[in-house]
PDB file of C-alpha atoms in Angstrom:
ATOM      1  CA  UNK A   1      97.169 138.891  49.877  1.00  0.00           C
ATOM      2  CA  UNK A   2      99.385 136.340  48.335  1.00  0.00           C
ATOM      3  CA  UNK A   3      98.259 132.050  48.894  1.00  0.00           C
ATOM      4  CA  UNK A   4     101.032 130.066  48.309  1.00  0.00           C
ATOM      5  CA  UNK A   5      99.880 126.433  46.751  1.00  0.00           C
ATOM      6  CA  UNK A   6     101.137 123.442  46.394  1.00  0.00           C
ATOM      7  CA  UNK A   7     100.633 121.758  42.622  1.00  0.00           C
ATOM      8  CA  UNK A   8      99.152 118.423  41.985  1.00  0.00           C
ATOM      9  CA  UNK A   9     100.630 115.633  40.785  1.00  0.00           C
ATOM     10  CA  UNK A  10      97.851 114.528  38.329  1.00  0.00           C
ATOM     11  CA  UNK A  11      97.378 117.008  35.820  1.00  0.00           C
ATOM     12  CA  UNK A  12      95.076 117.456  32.774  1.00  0.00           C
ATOM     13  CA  UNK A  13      96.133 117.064  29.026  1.00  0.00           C
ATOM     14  CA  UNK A  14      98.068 119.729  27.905  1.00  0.00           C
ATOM     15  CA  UNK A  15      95.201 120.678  24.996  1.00  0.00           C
ATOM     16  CA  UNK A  16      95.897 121.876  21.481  1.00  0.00           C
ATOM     17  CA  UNK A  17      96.789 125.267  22.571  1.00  0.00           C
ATOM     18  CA  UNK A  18     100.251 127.343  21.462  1.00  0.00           C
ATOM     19  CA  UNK A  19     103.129 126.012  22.805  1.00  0.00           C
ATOM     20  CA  UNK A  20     104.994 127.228  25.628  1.00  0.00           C
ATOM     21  CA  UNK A  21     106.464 130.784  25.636  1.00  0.00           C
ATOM     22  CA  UNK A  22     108.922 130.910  28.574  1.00  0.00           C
ATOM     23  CA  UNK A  23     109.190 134.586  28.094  1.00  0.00           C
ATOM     24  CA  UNK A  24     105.412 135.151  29.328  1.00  0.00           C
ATOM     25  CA  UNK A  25     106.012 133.599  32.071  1.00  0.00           C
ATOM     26  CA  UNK A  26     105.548 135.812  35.136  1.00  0.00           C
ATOM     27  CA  UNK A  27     108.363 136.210  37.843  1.00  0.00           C
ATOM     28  CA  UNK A  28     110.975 136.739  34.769  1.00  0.00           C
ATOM     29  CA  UNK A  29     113.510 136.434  37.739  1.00  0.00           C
ATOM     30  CA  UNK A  30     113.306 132.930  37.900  1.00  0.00           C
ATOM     31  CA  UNK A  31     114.059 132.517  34.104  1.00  0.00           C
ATOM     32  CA  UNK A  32     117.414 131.286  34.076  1.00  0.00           C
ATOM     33  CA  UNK A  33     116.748 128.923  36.925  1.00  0.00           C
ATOM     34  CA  UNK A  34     113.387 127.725  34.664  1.00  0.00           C
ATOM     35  CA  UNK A  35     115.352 127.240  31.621  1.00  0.00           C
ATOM     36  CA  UNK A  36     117.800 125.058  33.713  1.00  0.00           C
ATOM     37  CA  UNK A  37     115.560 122.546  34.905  1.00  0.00           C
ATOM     38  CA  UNK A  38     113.565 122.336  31.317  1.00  0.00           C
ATOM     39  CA  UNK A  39     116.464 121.810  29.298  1.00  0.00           C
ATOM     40  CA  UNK A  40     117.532 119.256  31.931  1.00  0.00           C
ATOM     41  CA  UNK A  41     114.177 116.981  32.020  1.00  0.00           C
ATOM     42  CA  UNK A  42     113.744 116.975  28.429  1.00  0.00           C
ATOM     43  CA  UNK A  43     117.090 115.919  27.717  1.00  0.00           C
ATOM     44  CA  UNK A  44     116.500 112.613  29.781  1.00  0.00           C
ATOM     45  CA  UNK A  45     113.094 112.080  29.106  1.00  0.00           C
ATOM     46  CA  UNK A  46     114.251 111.876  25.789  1.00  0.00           C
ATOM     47  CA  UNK A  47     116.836 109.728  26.080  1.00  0.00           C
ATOM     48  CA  UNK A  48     116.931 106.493  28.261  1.00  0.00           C
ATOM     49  CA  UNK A  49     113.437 105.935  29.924  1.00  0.00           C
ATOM     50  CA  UNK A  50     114.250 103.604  32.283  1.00  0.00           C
ATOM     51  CA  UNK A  51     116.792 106.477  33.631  1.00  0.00           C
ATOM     52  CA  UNK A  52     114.299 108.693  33.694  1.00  0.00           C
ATOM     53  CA  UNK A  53     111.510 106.265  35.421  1.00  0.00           C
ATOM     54  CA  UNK A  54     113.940 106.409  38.252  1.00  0.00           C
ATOM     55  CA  UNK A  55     114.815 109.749  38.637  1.00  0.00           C
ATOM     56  CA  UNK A  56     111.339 110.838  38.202  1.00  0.00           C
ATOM     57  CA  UNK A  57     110.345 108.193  40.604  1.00  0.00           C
ATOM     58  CA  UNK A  58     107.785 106.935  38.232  1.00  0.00           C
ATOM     59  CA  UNK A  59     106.633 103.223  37.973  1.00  0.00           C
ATOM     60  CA  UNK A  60     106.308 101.539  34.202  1.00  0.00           C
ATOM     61  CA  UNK A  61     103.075 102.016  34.248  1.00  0.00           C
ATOM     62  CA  UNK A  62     103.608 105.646  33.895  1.00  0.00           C
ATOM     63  CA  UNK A  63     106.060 105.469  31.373  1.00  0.00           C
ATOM     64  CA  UNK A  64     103.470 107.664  29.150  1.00  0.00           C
ATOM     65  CA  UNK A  65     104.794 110.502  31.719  1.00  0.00           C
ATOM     66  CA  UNK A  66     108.501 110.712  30.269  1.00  0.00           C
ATOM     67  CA  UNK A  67     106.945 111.156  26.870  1.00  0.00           C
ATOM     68  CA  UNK A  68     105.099 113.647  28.098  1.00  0.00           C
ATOM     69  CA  UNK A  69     107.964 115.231  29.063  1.00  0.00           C
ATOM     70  CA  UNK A  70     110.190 114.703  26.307  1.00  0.00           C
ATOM     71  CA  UNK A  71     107.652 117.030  24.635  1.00  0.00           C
ATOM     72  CA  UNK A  72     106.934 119.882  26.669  1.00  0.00           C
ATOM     73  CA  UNK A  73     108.739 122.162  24.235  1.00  0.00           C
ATOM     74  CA  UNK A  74     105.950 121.762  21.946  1.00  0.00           C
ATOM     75  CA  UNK A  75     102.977 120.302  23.393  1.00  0.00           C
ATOM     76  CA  UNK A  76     100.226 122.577  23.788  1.00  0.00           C
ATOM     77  CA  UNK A  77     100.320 124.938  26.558  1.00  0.00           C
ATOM     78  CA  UNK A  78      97.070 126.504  29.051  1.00  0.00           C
ATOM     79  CA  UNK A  79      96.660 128.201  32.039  1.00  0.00           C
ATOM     80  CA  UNK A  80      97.952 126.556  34.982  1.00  0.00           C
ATOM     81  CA  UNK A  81      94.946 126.596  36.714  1.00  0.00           C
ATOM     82  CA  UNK A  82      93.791 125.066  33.964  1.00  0.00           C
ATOM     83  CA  UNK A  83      96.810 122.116  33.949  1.00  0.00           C
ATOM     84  CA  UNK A  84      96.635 121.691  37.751  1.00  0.00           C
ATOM     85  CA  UNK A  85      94.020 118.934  39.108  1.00  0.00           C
ATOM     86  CA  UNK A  86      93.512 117.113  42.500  1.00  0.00           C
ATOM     87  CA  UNK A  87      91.626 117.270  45.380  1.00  0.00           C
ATOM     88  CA  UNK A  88      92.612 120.972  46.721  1.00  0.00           C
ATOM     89  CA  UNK A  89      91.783 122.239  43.029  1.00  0.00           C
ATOM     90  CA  UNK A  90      88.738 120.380  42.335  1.00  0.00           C
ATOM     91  CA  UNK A  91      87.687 121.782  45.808  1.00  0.00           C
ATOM     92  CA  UNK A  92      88.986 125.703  45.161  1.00  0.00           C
ATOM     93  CA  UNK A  93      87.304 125.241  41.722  1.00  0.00           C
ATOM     94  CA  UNK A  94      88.532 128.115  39.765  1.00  0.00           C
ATOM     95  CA  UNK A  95      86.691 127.432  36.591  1.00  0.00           C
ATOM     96  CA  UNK A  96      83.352 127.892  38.538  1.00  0.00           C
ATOM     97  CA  UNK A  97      84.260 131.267  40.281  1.00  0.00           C
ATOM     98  CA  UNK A  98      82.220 134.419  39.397  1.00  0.00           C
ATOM     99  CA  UNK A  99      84.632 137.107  37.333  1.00  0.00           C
ATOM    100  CA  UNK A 100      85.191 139.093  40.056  1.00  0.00           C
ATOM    101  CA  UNK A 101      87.067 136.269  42.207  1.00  0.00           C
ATOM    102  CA  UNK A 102      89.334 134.973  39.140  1.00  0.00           C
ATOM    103  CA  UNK A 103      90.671 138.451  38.845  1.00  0.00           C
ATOM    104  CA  UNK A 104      91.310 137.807  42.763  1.00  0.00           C
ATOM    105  CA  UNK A 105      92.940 134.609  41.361  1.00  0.00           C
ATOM    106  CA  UNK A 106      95.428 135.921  39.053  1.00  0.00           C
ATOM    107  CA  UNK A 107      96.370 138.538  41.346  1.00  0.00           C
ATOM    108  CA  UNK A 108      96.785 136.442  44.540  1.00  0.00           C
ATOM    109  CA  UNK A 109      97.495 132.477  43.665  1.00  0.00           C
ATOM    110  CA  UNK A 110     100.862 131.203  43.718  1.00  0.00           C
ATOM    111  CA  UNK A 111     101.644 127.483  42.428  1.00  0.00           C
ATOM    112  CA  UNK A 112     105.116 126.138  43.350  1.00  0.00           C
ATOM    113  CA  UNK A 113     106.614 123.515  41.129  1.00  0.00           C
ATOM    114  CA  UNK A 114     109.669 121.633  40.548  1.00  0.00           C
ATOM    115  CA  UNK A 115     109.963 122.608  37.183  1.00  0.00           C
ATOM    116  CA  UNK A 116     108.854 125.890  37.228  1.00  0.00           C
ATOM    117  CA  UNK A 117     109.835 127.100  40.674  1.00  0.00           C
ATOM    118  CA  UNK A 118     106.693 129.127  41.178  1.00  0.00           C
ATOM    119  CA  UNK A 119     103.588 130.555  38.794  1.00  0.00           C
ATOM    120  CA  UNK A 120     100.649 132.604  38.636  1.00  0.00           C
ATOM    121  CA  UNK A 121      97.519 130.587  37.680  1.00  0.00           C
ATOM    122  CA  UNK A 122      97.141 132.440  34.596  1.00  0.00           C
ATOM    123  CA  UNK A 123     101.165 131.335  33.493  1.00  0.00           C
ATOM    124  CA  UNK A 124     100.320 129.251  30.272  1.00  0.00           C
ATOM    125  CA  UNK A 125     102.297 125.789  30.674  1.00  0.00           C
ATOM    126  CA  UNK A 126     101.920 122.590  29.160  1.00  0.00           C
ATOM    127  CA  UNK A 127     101.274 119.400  31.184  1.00  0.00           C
ATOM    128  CA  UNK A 128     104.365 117.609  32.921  1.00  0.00           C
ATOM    129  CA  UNK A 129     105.720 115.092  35.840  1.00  0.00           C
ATOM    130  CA  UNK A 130     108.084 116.795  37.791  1.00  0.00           C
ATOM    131  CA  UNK A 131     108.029 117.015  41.729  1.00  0.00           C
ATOM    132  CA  UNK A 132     110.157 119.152  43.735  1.00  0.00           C
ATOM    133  CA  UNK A 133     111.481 115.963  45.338  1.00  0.00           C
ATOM    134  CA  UNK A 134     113.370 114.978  42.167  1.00  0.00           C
ATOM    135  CA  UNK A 135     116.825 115.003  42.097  1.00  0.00           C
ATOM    136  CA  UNK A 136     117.969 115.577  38.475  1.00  0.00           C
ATOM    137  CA  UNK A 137     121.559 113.952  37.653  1.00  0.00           C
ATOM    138  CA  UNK A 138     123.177 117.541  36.350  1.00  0.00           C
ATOM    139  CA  UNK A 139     121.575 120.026  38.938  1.00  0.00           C
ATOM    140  CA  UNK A 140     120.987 118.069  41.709  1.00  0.00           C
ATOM    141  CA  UNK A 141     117.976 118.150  44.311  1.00  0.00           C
ATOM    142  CA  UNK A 142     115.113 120.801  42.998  1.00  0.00           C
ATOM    143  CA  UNK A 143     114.282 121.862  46.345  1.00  0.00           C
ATOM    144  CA  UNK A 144     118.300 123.441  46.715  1.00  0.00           C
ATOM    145  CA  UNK A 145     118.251 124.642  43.148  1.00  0.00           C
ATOM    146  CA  UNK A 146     115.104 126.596  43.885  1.00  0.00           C
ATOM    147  CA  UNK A 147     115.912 127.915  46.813  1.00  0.00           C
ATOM    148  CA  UNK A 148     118.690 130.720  45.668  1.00  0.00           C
ATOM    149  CA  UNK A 149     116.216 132.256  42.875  1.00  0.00           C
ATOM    150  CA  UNK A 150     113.051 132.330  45.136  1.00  0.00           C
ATOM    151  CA  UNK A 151     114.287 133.784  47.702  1.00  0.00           C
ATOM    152  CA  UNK A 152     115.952 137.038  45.398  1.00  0.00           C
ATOM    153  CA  UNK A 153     111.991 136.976  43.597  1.00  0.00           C
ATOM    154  CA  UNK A 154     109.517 136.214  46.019  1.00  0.00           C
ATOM    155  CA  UNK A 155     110.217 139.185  48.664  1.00  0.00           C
ATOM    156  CA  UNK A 156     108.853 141.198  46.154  1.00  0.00           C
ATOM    157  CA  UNK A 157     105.937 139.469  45.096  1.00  0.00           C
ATOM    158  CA  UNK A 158     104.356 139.202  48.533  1.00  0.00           C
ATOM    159  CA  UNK A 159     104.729 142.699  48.562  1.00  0.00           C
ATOM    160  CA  UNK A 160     103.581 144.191  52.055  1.00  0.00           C
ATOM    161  CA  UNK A 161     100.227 142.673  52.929  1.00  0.00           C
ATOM    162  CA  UNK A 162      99.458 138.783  54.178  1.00  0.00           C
ATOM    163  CA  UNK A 163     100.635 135.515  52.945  1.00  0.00           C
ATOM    164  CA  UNK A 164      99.016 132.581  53.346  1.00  0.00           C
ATOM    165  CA  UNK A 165     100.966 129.391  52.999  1.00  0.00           C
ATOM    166  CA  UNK A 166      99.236 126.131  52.175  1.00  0.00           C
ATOM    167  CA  UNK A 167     102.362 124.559  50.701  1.00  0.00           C
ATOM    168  CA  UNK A 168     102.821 120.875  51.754  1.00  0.00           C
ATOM    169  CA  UNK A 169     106.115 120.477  53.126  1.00  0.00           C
ATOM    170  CA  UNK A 170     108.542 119.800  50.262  1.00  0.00           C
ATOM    171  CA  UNK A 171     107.580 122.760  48.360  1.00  0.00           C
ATOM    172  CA  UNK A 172     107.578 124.942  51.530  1.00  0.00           C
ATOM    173  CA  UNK A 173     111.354 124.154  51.987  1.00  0.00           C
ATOM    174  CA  UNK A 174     111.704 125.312  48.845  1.00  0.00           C
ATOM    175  CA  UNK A 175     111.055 128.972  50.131  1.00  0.00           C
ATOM    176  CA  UNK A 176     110.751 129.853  53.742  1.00  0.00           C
ATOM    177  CA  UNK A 177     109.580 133.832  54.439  1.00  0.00           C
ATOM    178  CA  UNK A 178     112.312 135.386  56.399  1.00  0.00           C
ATOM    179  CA  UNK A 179     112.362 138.528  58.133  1.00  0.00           C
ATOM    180  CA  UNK A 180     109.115 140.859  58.486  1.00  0.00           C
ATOM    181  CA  UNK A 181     107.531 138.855  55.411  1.00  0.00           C
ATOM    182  CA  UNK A 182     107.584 135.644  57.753  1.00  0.00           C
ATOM    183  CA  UNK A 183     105.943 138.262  60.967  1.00  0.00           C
ATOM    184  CA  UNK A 184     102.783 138.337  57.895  1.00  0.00           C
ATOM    185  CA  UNK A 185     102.915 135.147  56.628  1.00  0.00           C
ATOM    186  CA  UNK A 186     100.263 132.519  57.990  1.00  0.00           C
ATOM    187  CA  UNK A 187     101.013 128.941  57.465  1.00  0.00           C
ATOM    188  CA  UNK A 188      97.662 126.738  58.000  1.00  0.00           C
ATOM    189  CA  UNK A 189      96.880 122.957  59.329  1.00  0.00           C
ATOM    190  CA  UNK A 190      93.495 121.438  59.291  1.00  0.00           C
ATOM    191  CA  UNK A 191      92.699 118.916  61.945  1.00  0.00           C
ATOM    192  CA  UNK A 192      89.714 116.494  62.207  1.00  0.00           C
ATOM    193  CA  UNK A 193      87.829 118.264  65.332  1.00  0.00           C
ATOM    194  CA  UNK A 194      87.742 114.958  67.325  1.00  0.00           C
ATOM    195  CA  UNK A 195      90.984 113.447  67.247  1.00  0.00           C
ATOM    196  CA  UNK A 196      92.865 116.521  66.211  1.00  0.00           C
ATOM    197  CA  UNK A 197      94.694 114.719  63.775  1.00  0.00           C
ATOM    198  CA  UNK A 198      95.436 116.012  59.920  1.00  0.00           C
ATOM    199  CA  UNK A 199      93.891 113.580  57.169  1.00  0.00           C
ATOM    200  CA  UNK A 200      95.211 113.802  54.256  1.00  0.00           C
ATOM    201  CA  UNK A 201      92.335 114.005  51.572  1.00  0.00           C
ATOM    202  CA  UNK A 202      89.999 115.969  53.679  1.00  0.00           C
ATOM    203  CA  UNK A 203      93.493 117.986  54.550  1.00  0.00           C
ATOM    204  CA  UNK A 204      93.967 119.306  51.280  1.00  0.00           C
ATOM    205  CA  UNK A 205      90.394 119.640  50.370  1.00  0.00           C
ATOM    206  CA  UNK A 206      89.772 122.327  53.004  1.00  0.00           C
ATOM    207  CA  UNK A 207      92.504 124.096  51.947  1.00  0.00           C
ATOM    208  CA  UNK A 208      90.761 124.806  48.702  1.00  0.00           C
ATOM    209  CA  UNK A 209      87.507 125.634  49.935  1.00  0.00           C
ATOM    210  CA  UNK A 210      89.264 127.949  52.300  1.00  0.00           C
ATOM    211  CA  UNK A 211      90.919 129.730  49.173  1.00  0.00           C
ATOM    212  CA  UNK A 212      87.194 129.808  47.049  1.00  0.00           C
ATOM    213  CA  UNK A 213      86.022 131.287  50.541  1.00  0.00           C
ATOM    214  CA  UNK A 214      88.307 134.068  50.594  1.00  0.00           C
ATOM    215  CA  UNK A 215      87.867 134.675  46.751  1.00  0.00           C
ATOM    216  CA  UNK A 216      84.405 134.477  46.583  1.00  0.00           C
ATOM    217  CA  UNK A 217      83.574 136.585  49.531  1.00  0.00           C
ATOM    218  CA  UNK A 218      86.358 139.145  48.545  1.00  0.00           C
ATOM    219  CA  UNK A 219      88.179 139.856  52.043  1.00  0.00           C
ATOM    220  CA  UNK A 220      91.221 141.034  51.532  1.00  0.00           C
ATOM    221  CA  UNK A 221      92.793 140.123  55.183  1.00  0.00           C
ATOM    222  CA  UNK A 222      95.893 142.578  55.640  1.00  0.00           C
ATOM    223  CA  UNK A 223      97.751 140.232  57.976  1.00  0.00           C
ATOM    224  CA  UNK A 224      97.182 137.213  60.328  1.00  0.00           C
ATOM    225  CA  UNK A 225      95.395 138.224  62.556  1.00  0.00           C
ATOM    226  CA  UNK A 226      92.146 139.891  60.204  1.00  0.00           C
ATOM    227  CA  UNK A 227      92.725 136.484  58.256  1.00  0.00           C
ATOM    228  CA  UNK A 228      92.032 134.831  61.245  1.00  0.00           C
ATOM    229  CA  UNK A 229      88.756 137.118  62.246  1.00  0.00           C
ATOM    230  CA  UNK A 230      87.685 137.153  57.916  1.00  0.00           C
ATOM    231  CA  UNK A 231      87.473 133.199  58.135  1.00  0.00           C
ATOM    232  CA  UNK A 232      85.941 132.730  61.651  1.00  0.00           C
ATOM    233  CA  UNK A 233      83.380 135.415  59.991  1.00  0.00           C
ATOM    234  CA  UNK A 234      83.335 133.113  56.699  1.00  0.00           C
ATOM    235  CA  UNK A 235      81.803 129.557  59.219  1.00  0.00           C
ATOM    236  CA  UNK A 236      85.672 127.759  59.875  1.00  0.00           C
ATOM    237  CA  UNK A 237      86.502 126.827  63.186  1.00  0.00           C
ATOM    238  CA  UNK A 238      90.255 128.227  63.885  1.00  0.00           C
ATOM    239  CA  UNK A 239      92.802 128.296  66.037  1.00  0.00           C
ATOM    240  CA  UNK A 240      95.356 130.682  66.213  1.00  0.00           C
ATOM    241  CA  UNK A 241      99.386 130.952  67.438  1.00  0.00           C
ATOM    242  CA  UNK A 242     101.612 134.185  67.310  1.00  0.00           C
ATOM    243  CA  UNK A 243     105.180 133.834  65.873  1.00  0.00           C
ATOM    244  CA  UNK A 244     107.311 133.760  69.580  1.00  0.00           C
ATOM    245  CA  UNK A 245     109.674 135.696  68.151  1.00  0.00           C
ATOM    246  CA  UNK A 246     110.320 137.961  65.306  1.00  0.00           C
ATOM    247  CA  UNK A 247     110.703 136.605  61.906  1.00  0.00           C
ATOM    248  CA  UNK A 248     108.705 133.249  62.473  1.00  0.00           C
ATOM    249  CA  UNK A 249     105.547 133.079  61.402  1.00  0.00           C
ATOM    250  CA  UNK A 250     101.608 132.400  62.569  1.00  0.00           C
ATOM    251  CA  UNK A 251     100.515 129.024  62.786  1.00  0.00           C
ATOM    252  CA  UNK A 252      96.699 128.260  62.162  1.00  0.00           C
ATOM    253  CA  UNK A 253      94.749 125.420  62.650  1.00  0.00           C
ATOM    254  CA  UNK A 254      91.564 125.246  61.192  1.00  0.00           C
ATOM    255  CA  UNK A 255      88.937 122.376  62.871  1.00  0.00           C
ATOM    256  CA  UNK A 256      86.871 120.513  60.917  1.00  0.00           C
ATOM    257  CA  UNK A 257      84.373 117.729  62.235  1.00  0.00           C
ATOM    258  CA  UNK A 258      83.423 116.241  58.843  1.00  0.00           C
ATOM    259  CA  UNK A 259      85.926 114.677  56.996  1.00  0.00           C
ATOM    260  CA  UNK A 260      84.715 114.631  53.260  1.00  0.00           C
TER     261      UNK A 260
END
């Protein structure tokens, strides 16, 4: 099984640890692309910050955020599940799971980002501001400069059981499963049982508990449709749609009464 995430935007401190090796980095495929986008944001977070407010999209107040960036060559670096913070990973909780369902972790999470295309929650990285909505002045919109090197890397890492997509929507452009990896790829909503309407907070918070679920309990759904039958048999309310046609994927909606 292989969960696609989306990252946060706040993140925690990037720590005292050793500095970034973009060498360990798994998916060595998307290296080049990587080292494209890094040498781009520190150049202009270290040059004119008002420039770089913009681009980023970033208000004075967090001006401290282009420093931080200016610095990501040698700021101290730690596991990205580590750097990534926010209501889906507060609820997932991966510093609280037993040893047996952080090795599930590290085998199965997948964090898109705009800087570093996509990363294993055990990738060591140092804290940054960079969505995939940015449009840098050199390469242009993240979401099209991703899209080439994904697509040659990430066939491979799903490998041939289930994916799960939780991306929000600008990182899912970023990568859409074609062929028969889109026929085993799920791609989940959660509604508010009542009005059938998605809430944001409550949204991305199920989402993670979803994840801890699967982790904790240690299914290991092949493809839709035994993801669908492991979470009914883990307490969540869901609804389930086939792909009409080959290479589209399942839609799930997951119903949820509280919203918390």
């Amino acid at each position: 099984m292989l969960v696609l995430l989306p990252p946060s935007e706040g993140k925690a401190a990037s720590g005292r640890g050793a500095p970034l090796k973009p060498e360990s980095l798994s998916l060595p495929g998307l290296a080049a692309a990587r080292a494209a986008v890094l040498d781009e944001l520190v150049d202009l977070c270290a040059g004119d910050e008002v420039k770089a407010r913009e681009v980023l999209g970033l208000s004075e107040g967090l001006r401290g955020e282009v420093t931080k960036n200016a610095g990501l060559r040698t700021a101290g670096a730690r596991p990205a599940g580590e750097i990534y913070t926010g209501v889906l990973y507060d609820a997932l909780g991966l510093a609280s799971l037993d040893p047996a369902a952080k090795r599930r972790a590290a085998r199965s999470l997948l964090v898109f980002s705009g800087l570093w295309g996509a990363l294993r929650v055990t990738d060591r990285i140092p804290s940054y501001r960079c969505s995939m909505g940015v449009r840098l002045p050199g390469l242009g919109a993240l979401g099209a400069h991703w899209r080439g090197p994904l697509a040659d890397v990430l066939p491979a890492a799903a490998g041939a059981g289930l994916v799960l997509d939780l991306r929000s929507a600008a990182y899912a452009a970023a990568w859409q499963p074609k062929g028969e990896v889109a026929g085993r790829t799920a791609t989940v909503r959660v509604l508010h049982a009542p009005t059938r309407k998605v809430v944001s907070h409550f949204n991305k918070a199920t989402k993670g508990r979803i994840v801890r679920s699967l982790l904790s309990s240690g299914a290991a759904p092949k493809d839709p449709r035994e993801l669908v039958t492991a979470l009914r048999d883990l307490g969540y309310v869901v609804e389930a749609q086939a792909p009409a046609r080959a290479g589209r994927t399942w839609s799930l909606d997951v119903l949820v009464d509280d919203v918390h």
